[in-house]
PDB file of C-alpha atoms and ligand atoms in Angstrom:
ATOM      1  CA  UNK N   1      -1.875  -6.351  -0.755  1.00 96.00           C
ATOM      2  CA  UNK N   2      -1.676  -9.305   1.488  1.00 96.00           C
ATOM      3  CA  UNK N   3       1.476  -8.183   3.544  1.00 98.00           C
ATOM      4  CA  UNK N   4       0.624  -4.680   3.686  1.00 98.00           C
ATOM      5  CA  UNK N   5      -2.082  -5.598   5.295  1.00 98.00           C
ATOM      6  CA  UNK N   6      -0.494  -8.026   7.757  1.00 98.00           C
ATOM      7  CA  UNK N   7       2.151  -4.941   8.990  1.00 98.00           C
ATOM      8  CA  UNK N   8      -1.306  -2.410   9.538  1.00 98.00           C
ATOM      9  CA  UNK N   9      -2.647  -5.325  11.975  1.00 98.00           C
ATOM     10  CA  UNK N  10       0.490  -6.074  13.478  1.00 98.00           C
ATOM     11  CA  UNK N  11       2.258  -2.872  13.782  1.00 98.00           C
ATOM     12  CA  UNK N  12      -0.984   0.018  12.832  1.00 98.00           C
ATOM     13  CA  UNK N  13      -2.415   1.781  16.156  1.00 98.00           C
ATOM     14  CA  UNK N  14      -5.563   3.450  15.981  1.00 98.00           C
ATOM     15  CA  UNK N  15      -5.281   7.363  17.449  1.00 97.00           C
ATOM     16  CA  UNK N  16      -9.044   7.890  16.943  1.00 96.00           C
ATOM     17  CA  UNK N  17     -12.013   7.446  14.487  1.00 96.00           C
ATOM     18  CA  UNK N  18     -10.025   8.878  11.629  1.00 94.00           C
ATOM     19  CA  UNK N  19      -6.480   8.479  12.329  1.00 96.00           C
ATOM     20  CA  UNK N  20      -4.166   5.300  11.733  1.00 97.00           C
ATOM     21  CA  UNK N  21      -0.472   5.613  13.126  1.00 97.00           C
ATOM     22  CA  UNK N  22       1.609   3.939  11.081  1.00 98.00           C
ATOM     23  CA  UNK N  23       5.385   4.678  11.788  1.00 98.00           C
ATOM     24  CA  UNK N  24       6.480   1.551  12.651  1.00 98.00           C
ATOM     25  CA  UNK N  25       7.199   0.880   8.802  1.00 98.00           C
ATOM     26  CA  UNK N  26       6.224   4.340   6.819  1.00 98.00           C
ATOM     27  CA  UNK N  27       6.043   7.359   8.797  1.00 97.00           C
ATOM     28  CA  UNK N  28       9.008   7.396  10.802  1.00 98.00           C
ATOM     29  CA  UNK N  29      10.517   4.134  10.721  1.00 98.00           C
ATOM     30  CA  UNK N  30      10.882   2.540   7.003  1.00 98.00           C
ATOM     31  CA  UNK N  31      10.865  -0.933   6.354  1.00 98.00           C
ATOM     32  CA  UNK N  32      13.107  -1.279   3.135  1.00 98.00           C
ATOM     33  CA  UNK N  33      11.570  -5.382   2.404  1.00 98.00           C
ATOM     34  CA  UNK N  34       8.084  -4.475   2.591  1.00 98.00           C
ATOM     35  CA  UNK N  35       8.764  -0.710   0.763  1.00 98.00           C
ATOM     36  CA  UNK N  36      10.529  -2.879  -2.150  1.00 98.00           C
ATOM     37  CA  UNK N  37       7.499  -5.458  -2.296  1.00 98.00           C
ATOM     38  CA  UNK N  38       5.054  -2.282  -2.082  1.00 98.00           C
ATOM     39  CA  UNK N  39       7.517  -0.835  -5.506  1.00 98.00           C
ATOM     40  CA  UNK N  40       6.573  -4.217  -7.121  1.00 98.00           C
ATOM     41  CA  UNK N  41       2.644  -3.941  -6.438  1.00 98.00           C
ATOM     42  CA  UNK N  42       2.426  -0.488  -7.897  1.00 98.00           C
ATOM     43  CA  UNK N  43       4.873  -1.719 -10.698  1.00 98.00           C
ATOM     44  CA  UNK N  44       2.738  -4.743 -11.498  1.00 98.00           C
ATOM     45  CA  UNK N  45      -0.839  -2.016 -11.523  1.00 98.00           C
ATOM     46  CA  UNK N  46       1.003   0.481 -13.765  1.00 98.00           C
ATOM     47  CA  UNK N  47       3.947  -0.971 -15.790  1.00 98.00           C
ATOM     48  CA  UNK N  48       1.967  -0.783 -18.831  1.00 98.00           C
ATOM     49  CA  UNK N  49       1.260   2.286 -18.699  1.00 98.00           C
ATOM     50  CA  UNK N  50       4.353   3.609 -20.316  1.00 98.00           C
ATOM     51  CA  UNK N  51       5.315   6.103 -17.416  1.00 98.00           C
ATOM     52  CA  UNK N  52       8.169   8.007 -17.682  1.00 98.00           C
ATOM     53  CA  UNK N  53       8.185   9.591 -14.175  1.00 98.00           C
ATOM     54  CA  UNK N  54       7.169   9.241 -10.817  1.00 98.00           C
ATOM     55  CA  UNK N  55       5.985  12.655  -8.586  1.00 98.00           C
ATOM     56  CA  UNK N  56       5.495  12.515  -4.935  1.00 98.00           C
ATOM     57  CA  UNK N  57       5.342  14.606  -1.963  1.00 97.00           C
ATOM     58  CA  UNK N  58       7.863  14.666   0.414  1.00 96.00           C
ATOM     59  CA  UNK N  59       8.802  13.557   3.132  1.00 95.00           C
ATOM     60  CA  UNK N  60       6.456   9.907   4.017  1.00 97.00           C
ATOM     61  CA  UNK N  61       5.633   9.363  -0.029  1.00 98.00           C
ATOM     62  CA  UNK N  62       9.342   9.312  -0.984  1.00 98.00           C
ATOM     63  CA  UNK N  63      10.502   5.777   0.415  1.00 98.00           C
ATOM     64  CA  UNK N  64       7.190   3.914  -1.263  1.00 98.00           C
ATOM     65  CA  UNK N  65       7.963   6.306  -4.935  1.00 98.00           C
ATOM     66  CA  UNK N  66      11.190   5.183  -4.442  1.00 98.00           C
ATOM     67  CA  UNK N  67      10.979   1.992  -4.763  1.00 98.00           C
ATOM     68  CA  UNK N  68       8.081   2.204  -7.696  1.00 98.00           C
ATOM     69  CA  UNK N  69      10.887   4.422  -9.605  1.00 98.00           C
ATOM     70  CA  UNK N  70      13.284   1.251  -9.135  1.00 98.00           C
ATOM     71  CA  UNK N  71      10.842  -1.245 -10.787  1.00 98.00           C
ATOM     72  CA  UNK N  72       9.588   0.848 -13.319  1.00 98.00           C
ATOM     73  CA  UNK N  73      13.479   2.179 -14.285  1.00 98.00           C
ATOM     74  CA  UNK N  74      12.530   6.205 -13.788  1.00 98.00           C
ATOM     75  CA  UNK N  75      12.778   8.893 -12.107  1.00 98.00           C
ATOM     76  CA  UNK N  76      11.059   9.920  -8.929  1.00 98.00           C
ATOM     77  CA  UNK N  77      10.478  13.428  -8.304  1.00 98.00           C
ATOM     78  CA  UNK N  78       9.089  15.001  -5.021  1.00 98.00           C
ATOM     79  CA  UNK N  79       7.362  18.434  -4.448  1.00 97.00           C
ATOM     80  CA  UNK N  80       8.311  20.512  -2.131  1.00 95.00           C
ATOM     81  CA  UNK N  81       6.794  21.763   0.987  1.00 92.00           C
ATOM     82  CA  UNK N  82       9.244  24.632   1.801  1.00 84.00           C
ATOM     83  CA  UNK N  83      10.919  26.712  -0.458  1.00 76.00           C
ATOM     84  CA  UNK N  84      14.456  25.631  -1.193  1.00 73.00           C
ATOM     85  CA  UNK N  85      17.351  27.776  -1.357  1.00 72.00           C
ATOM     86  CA  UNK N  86      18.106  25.913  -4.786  1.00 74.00           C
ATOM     87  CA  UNK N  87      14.983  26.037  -5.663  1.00 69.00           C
ATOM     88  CA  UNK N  88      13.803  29.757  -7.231  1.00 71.00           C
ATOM     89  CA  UNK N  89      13.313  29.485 -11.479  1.00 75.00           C
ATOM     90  CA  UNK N  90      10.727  28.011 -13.276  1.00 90.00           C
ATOM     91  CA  UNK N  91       9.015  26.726 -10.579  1.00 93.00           C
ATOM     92  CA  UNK N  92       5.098  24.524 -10.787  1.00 96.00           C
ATOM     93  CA  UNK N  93       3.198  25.333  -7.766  1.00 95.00           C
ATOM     94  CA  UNK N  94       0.340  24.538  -6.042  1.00 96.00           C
ATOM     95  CA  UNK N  95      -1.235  25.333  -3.128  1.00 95.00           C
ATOM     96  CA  UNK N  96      -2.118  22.267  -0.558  1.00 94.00           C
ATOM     97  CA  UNK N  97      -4.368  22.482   2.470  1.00 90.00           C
ATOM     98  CA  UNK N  98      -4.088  19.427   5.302  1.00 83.00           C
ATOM     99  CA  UNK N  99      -7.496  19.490   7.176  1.00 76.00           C
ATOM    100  CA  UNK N 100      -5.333  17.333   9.639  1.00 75.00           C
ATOM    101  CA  UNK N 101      -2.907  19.765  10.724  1.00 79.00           C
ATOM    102  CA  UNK N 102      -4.979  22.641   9.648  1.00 85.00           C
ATOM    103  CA  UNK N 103      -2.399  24.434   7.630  1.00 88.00           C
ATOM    104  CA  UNK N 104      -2.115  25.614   4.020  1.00 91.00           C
ATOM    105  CA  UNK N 105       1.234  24.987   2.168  1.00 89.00           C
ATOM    106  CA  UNK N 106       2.214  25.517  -1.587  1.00 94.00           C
ATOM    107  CA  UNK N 107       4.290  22.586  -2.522  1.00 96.00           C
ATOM    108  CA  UNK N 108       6.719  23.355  -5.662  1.00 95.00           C
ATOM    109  CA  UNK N 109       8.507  21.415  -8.126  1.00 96.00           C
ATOM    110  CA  UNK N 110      11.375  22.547 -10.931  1.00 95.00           C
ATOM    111  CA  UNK N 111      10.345  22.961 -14.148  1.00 95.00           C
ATOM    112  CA  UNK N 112      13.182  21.718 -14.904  1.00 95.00           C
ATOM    113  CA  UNK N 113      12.345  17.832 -13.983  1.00 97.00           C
ATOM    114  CA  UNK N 114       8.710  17.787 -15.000  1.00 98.00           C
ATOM    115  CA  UNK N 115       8.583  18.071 -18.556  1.00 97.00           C
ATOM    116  CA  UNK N 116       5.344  17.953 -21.601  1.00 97.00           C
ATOM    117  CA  UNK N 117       5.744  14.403 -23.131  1.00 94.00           C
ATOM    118  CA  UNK N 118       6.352  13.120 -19.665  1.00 98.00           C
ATOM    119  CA  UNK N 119       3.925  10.275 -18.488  1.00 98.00           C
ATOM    120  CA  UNK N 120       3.102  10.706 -14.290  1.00 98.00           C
ATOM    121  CA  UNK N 121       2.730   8.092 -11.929  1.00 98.00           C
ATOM    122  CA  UNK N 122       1.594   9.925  -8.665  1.00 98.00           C
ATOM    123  CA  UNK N 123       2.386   8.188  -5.952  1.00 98.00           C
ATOM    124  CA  UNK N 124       1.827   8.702  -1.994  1.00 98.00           C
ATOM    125  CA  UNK N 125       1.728   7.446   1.820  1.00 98.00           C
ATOM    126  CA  UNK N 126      -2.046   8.442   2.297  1.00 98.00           C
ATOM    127  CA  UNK N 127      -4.872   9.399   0.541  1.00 98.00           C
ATOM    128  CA  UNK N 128      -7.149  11.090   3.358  1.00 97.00           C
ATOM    129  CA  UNK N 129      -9.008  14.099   1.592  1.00 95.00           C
ATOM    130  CA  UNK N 130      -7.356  13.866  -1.434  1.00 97.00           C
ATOM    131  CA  UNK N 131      -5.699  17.400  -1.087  1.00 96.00           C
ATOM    132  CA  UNK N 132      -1.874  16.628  -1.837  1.00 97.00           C
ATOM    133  CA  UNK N 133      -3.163  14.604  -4.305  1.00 98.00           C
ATOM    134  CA  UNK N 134      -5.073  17.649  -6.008  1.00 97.00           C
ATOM    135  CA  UNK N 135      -2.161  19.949  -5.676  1.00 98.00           C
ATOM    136  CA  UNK N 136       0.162  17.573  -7.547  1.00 98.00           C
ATOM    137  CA  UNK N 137      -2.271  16.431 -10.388  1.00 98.00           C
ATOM    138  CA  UNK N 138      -2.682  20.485 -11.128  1.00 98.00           C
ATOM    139  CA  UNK N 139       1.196  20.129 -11.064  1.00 98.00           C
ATOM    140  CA  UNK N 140       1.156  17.334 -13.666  1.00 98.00           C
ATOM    141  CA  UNK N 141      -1.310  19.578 -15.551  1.00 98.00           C
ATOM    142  CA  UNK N 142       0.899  22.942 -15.241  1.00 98.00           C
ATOM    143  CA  UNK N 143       3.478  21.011 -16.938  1.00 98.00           C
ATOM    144  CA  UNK N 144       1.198  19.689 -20.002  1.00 98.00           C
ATOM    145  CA  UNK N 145       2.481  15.745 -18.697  1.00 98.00           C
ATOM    146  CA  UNK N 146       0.202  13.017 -19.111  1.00 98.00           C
ATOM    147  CA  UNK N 147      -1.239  11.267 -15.620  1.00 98.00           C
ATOM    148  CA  UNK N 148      -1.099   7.649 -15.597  1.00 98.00           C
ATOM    149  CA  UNK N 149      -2.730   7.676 -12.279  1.00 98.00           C
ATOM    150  CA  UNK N 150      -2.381   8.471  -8.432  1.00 98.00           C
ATOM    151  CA  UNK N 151      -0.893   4.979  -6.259  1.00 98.00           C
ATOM    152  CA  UNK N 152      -1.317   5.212  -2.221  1.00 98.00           C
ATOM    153  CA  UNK N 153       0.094   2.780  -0.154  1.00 98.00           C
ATOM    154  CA  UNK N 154      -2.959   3.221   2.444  1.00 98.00           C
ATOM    155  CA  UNK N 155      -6.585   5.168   1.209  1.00 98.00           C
ATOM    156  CA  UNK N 156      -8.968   5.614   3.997  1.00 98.00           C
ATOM    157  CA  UNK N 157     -11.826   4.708   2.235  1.00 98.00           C
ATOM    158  CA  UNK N 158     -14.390   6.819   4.488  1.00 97.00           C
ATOM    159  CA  UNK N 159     -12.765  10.435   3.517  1.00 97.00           C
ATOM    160  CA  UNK N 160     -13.068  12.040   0.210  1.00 95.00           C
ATOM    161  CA  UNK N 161     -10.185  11.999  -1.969  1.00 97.00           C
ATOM    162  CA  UNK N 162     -10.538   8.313  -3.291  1.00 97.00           C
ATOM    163  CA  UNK N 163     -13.507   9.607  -4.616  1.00 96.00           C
ATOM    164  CA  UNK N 164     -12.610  13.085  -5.525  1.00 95.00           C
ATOM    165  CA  UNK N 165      -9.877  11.216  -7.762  1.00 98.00           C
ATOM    166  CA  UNK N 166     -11.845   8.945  -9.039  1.00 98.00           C
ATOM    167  CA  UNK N 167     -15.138  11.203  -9.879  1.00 97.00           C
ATOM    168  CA  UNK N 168     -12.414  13.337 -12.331  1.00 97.00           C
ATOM    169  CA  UNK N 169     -11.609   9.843 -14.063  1.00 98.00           C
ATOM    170  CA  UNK N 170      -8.407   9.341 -12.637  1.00 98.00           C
ATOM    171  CA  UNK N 171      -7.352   6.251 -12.077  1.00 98.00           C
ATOM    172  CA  UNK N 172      -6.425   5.459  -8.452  1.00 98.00           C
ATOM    173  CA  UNK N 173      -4.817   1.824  -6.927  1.00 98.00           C
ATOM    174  CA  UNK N 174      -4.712   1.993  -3.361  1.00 98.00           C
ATOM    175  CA  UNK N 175      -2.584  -1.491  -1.954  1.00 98.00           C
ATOM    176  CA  UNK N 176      -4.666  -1.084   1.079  1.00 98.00           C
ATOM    177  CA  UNK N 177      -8.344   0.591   1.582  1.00 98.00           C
ATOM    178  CA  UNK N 178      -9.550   1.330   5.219  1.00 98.00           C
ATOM    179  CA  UNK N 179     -13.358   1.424   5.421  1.00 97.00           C
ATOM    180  CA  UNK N 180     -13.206   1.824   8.995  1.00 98.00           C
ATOM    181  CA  UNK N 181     -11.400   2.399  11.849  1.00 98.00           C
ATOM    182  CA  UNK N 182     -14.211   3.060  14.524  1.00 97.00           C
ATOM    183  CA  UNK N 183     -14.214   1.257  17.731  1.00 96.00           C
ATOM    184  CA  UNK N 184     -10.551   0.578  17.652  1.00 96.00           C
ATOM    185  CA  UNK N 185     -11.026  -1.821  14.487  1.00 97.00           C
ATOM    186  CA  UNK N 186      -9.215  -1.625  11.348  1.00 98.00           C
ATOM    187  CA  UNK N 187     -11.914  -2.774   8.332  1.00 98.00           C
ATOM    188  CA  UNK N 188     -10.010  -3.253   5.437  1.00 98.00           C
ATOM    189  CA  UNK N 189     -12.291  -3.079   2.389  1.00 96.00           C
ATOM    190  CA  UNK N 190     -12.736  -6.009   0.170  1.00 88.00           C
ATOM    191  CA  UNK N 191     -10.484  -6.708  -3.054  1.00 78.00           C
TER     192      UNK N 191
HETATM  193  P1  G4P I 201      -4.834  14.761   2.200  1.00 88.58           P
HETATM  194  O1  G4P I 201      -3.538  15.234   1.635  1.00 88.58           O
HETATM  195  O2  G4P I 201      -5.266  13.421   1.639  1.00 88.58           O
HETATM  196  O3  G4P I 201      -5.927  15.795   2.135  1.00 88.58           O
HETATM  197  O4  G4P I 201      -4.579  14.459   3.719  1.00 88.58           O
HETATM  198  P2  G4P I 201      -4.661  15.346   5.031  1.00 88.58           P
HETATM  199  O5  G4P I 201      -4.559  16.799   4.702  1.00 88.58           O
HETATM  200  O6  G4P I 201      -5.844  14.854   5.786  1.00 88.58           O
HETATM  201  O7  G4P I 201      -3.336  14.843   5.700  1.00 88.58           O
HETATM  202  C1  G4P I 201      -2.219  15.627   5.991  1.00 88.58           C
HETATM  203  C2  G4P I 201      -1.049  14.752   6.337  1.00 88.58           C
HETATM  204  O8  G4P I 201      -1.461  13.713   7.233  1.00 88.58           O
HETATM  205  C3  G4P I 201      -0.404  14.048   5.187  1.00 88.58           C
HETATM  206  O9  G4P I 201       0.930  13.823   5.516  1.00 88.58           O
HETATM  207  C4  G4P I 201      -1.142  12.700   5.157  1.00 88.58           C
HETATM  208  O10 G4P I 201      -0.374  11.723   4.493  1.00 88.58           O
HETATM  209  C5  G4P I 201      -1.237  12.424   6.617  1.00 88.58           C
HETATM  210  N1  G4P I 201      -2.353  11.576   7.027  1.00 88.58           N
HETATM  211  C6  G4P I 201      -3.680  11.737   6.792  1.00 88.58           C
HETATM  212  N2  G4P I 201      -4.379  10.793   7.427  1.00 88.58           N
HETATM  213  C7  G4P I 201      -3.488  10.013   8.071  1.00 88.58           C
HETATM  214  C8  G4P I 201      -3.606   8.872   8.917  1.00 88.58           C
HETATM  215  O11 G4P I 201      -4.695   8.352   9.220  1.00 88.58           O
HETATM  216  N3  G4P I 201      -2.447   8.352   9.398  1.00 88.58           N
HETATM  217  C9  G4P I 201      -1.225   8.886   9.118  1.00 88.58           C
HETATM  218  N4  G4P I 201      -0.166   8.278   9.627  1.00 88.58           N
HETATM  219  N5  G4P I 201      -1.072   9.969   8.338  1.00 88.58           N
HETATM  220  C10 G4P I 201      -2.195  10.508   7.826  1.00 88.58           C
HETATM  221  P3  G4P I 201       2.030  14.953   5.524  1.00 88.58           P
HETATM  222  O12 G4P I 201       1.661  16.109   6.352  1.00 88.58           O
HETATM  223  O13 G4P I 201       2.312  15.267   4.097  1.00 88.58           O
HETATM  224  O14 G4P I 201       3.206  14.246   6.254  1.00 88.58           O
HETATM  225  P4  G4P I 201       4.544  13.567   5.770  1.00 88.58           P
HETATM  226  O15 G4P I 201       4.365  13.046   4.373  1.00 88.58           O
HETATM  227  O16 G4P I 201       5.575  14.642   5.836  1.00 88.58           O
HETATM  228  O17 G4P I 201       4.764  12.460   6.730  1.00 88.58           O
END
């Protein structure tokens, strides 16, 4: 996605080898025009798909779902990373490890908003090493839906969960794929 790509060159900084910062527009700061063109892309992929839901993980994969959830007309639901106060019957969890931040956490989502019958569009901010990922397809699974597929707004391409996903025959579109980001240099892989 050609203007996805423009805001990782123009606004992207490198930390290291295996890190991209990206909160100019979807980490921290959101840009609502290029989040609403980003809902159209993933629209476009999966709109015949017949999906009746969208499941994310908060907080960075909400503003992107959002927007998918607008164009498609349904619901987006996020897991959890904390337990809520609200949140304590008939609950789908799974437990999530981030090699990143070296930390285990078991995401949740209601029962009540995840239903058999229902068609999944996963969608999220990253797709690194494919754990959140993981933990919300065995949510989609817990709840007997259907997975249309996983959508990431950035996959870097040289960790494992594109192909994790994509070895279990799930279908994964990724608007931008990072080969690369040695030598301060962000290779984009070709579409
Ligand atoms: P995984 O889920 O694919 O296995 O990813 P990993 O454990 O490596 O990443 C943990 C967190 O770091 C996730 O966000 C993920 O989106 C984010 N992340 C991974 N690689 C990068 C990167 O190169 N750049 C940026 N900006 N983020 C990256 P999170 O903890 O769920 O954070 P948030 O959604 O609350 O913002």
């Amino acid at each position: 996605m050609k203007l996805l790509k423009q805001a990782i060159m123009e606004k992207g900084r490198v930390l290291s080898n295996d890190v991209l910062k990206v909160d100019a527009f979807l980490n921290h700061q959101i840009d609502p025009e290029l989040m609403q063109e980003i809902g159209k892309e993933f629209t476009e992929r999966f709109k015949d798909e017949g999906i009746s839901k969208i499941l994310t993980i908060e907080s960075s994969g909400i503003a992107p779902a959002m927007m998918a959830g607008l164009y498609l007309g349904v619901p987006v639901v996020f897991a959890r990373k904390r337990k809520s106060l609200t949140l304590v019957d008939g609950l789908f969890t799974a437990k999530v490890h981030s090699f990143t931040k070296k930390e285990t956490n078991e995401i949740s989502v209601s029962s009540e908003y995840l239903l058999a019958g229902d068609v999944v569009l996963i969608i999220d901010d990253f797709l690194a090493n494919g754990q959140a990922a993981r933990g919300l397809v065995d949510i989609v699974k817990q709840a007997n839906a259907t997975l249309a597929g996983v959508g990431n707004v950035i996959e870097k391409g040289f960790q494992a969960g594109g192909d994790l996903l994509r070895e279990q025959g799930i279908r994964v579109e990724s608007l931008a794929i990072i080969d690369s980001l040695e030598n301060n240099q962000i290779t984009f892989r070709e579409e």
